[in-house]
PDB file of C-alpha atoms in Angstrom:
ATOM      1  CA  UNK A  19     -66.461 -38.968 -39.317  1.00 79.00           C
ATOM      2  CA  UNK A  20     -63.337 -37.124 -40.052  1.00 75.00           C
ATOM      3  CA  UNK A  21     -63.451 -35.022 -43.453  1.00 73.00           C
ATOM      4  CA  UNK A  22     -60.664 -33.000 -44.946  1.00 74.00           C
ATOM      5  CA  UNK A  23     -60.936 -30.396 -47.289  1.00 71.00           C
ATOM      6  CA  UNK A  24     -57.981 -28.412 -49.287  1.00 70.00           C
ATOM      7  CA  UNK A  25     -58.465 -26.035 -52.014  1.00 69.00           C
ATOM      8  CA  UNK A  26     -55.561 -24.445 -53.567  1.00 69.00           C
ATOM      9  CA  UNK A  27     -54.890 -20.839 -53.280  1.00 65.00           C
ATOM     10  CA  UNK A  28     -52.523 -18.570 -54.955  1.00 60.00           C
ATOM     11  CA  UNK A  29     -52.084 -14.774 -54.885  1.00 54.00           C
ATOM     12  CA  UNK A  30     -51.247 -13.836 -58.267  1.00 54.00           C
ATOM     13  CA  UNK A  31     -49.909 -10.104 -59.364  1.00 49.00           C
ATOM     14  CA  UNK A  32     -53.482  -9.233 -61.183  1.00 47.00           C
ATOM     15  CA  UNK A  33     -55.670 -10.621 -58.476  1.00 45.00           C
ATOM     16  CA  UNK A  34     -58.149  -8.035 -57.104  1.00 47.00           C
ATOM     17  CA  UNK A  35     -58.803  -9.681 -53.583  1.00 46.00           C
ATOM     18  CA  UNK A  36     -56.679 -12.414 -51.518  1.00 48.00           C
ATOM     19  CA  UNK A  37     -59.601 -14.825 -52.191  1.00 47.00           C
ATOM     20  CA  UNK A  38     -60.194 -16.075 -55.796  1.00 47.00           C
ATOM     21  CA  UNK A  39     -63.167 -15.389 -57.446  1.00 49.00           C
ATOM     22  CA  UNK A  40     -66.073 -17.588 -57.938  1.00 51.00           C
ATOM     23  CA  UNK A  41     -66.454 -18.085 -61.608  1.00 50.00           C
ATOM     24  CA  UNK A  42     -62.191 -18.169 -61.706  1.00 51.00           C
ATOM     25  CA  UNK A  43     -62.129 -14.950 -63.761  1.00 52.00           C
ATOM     26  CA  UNK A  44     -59.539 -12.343 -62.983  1.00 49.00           C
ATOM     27  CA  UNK A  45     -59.232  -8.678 -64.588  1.00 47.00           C
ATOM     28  CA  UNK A  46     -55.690  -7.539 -65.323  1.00 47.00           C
ATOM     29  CA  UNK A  47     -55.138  -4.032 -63.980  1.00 50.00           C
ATOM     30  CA  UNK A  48     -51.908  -1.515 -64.394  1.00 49.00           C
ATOM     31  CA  UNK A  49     -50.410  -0.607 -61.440  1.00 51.00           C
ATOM     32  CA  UNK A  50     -50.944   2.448 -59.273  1.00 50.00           C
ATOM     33  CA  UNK A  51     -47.163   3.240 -59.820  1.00 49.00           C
ATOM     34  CA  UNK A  52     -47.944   2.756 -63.834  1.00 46.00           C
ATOM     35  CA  UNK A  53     -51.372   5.259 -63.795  1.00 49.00           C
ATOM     36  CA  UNK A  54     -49.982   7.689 -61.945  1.00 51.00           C
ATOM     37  CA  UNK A  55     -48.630  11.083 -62.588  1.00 55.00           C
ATOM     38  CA  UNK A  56     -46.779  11.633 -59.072  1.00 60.00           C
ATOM     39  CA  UNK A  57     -43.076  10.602 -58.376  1.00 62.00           C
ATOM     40  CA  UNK A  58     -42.820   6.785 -57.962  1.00 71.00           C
ATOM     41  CA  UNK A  59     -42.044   5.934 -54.530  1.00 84.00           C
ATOM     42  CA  UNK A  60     -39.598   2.666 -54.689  1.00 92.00           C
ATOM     43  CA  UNK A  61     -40.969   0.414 -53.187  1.00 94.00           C
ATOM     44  CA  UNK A  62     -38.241  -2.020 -52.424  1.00 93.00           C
ATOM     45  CA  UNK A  63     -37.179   0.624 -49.515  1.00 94.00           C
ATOM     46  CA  UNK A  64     -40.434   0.692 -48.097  1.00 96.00           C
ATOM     47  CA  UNK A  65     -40.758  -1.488 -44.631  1.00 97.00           C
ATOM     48  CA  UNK A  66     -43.803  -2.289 -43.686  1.00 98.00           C
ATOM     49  CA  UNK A  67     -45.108  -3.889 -40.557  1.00 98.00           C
ATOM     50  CA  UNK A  68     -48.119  -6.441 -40.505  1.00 98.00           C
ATOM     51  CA  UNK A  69     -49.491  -6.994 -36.853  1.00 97.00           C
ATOM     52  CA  UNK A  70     -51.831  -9.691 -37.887  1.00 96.00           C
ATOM     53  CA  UNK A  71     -52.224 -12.792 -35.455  1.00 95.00           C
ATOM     54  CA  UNK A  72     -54.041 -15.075 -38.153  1.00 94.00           C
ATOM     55  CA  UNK A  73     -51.742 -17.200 -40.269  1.00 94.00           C
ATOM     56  CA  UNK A  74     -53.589 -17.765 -43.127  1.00 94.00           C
ATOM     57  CA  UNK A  75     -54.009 -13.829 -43.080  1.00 94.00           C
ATOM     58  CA  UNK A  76     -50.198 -13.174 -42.592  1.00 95.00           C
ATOM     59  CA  UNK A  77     -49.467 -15.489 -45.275  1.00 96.00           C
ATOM     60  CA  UNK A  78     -52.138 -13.810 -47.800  1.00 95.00           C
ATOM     61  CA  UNK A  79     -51.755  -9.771 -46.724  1.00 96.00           C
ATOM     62  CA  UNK A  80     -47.398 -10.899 -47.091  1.00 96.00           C
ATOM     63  CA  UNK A  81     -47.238 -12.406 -50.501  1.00 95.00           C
ATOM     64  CA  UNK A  82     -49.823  -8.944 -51.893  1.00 95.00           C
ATOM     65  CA  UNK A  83     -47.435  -6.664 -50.205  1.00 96.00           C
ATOM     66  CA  UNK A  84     -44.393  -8.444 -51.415  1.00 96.00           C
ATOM     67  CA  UNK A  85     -45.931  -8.787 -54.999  1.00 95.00           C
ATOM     68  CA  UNK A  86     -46.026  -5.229 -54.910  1.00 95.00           C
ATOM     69  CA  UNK A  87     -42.240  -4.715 -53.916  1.00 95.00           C
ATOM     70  CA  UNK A  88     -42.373  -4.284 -50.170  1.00 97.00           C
ATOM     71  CA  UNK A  89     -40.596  -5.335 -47.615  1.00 97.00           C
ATOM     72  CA  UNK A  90     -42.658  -6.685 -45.340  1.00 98.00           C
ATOM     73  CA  UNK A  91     -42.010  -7.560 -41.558  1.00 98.00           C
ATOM     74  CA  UNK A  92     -44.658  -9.684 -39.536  1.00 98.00           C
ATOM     75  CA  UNK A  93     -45.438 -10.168 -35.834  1.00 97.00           C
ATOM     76  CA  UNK A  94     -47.990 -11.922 -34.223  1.00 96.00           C
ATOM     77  CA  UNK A  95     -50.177  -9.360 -31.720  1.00 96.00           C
ATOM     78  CA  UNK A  96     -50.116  -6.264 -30.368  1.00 96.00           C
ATOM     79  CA  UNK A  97     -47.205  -6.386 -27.910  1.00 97.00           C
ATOM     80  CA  UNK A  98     -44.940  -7.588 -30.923  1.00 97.00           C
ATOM     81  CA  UNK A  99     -45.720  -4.892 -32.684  1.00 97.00           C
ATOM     82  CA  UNK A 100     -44.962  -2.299 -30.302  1.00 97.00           C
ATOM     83  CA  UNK A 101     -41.981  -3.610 -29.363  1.00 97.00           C
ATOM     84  CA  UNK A 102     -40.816  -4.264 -33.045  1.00 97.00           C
ATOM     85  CA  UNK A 103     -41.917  -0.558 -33.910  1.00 96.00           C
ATOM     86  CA  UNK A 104     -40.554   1.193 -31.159  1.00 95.00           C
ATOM     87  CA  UNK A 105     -37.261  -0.884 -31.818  1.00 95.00           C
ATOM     88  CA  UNK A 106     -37.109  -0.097 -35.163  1.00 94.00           C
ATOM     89  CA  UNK A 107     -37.174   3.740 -34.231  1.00 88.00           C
ATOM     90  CA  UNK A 108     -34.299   3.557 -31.756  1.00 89.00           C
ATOM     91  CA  UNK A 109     -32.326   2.030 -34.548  1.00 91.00           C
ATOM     92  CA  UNK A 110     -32.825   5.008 -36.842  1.00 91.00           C
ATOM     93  CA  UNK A 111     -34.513   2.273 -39.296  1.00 93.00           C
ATOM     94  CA  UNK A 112     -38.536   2.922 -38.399  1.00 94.00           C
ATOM     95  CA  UNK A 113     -41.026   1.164 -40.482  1.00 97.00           C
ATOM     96  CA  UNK A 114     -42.933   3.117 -43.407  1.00 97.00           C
ATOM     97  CA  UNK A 115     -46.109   1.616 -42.326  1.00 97.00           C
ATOM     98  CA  UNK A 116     -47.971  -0.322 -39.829  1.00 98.00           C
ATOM     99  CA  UNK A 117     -50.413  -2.645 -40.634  1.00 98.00           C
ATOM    100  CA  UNK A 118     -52.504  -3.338 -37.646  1.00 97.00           C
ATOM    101  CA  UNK A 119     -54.945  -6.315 -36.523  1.00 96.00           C
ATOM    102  CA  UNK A 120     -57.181  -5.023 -34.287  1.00 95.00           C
ATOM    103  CA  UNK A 121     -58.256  -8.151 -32.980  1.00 93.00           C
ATOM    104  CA  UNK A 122     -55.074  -9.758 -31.455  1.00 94.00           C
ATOM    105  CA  UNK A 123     -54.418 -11.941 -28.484  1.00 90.00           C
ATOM    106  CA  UNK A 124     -52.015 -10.856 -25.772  1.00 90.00           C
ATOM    107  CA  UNK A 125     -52.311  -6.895 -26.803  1.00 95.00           C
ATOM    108  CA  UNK A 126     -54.915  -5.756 -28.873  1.00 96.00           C
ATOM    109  CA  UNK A 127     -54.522  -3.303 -31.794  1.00 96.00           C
ATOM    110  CA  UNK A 128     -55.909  -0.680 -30.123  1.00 96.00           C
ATOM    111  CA  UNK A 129     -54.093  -0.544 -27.092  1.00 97.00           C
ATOM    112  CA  UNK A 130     -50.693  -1.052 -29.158  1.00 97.00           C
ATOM    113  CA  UNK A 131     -51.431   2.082 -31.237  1.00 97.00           C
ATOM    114  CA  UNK A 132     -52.520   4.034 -28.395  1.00 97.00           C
ATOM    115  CA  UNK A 133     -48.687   3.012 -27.018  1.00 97.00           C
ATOM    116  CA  UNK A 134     -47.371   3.536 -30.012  1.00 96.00           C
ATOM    117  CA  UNK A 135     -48.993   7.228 -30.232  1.00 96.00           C
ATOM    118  CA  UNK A 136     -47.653   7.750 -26.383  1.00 96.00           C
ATOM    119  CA  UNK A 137     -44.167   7.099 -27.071  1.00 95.00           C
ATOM    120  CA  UNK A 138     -44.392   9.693 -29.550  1.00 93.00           C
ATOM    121  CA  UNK A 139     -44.899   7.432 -32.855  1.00 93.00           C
ATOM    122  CA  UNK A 140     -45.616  10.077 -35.569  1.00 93.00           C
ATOM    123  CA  UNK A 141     -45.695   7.328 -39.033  1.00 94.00           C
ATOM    124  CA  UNK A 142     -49.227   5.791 -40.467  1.00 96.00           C
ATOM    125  CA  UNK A 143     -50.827   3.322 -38.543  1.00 97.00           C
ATOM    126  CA  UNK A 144     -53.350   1.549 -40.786  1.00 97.00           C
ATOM    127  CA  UNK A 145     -56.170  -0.905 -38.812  1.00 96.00           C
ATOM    128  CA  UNK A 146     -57.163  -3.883 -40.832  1.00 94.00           C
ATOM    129  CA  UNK A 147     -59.840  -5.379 -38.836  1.00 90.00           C
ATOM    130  CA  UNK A 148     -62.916  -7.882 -40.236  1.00 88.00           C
ATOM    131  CA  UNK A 149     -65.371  -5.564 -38.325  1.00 81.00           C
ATOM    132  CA  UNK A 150     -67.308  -3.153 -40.695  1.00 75.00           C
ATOM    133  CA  UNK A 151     -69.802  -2.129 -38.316  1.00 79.00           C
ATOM    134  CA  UNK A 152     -70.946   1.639 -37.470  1.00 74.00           C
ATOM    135  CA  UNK A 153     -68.830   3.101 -35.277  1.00 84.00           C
ATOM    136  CA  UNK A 154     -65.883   0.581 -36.071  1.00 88.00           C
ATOM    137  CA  UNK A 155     -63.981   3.074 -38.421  1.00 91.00           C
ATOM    138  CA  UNK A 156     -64.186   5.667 -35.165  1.00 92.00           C
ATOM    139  CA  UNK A 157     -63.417   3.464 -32.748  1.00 94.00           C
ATOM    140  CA  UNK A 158     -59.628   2.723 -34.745  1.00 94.00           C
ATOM    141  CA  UNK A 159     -59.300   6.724 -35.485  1.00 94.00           C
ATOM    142  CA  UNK A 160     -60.010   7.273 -31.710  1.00 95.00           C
ATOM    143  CA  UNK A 161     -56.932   4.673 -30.819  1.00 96.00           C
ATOM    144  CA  UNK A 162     -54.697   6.708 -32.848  1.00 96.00           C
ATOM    145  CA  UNK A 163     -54.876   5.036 -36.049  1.00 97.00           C
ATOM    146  CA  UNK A 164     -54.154   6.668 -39.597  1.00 96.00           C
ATOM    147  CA  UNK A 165     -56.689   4.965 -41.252  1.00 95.00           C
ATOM    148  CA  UNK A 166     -59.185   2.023 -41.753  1.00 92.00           C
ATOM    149  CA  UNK A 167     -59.473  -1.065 -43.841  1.00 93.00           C
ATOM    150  CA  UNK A 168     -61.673  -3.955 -43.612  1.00 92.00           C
ATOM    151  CA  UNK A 169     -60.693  -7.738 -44.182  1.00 90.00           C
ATOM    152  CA  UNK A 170     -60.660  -9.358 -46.516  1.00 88.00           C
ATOM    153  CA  UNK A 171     -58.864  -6.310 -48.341  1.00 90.00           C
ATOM    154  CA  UNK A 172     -58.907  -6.187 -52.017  1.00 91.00           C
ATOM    155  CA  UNK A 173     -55.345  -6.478 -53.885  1.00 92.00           C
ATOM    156  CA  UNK A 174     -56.064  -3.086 -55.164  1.00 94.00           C
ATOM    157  CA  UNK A 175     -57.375  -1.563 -52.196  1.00 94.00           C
ATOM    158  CA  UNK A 176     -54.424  -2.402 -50.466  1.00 94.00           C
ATOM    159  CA  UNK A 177     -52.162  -0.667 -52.984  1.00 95.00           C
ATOM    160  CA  UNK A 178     -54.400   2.193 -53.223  1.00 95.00           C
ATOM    161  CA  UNK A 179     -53.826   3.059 -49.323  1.00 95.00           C
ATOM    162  CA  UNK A 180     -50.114   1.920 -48.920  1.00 95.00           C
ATOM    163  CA  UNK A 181     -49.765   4.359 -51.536  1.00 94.00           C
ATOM    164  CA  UNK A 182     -51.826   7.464 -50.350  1.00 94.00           C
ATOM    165  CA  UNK A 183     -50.212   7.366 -47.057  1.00 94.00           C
ATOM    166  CA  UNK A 184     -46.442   6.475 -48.025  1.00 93.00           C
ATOM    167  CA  UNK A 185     -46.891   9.684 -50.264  1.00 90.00           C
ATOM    168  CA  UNK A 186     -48.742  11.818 -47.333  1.00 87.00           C
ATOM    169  CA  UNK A 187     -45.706  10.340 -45.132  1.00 78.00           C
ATOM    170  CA  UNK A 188     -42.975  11.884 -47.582  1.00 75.00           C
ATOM    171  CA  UNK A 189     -44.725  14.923 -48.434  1.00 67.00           C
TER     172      UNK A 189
END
């Protein structure tokens, strides 16, 4: 037997994760740019980078970023990414952020962020990874990265540290 099973999806601006919620309720929330008292950073000149080799992932982590009025690049694994990143440098254009899988085919996140930290890559490096174990969190800081998320990230969540290291970047 062959069985087939789609359930629609859709990431909607007051969502709080990527995945809808059981009972179908949602909570409306103001945005971080709305509560806060700092200077707004604008958001459509922000480039981000999202080194993420799942699909479905790329697809969900894109349309929250882009719902929050980034522009959002995407590669595939590890290698990608450092090439993209490193490219983006030598063209005077560098990313904002980097969004990094740490569990990618070809080149792993950690070994791309430990590149990217060799060539001399001084902007956040953020590891999204669906391992929430001790010693995880450590592991990513020890590679190089900025910071540490776990999957699947909450809509806010994802705002929340965009935002704290965008403003860390320009301070």
């Amino acid at each position: 037997s062959c069985f087939t099973l789609a359930l629609p999806c859709e990431v909607a601006d007051d969502s709080e994760s990527v995945f809808p919620r059981a009972n179908g309720e949602r909570e409306a929330e103001p945005s971080l740019a709305v509560m806060s008292n700092e200077p707004v950073i604008d958001r459509s000149l922000v480039r981000i980078l999202l080194a993420e080799d799942g699909a479905e992932n790329q697809r969900l982590i894109t349309a929250l970023l882009e719902k929050l009025g980034f522009q959002v690049e995407v590669v595939a694994d590890g290698k990608m990414a450092l090439e993209a990143a490193l490219s983006s440098y030598t063209e005077q254009k560098p990313y904002d952020l980097i969004l990094m899988d740490m569990q990618m085919p070809e080149m792993d996140g950690y070994e791309a962020t430990r590149r990217l930290r060799q060539a001399g890559w001084m902007g956040p490096v953020i590891a999204l990874t669906a391992h929430a174990m001790s010693g995880n969190r450590e592991e990513c800081l020890a590679a190089g990265c900025t910071d540490f998320a776990t999957k699947p990230i909450k809509r806010r969540d994802l705002e929340k540290l965009c935002e704290r290291h965008l403003r860390a970047k320009s301070a």
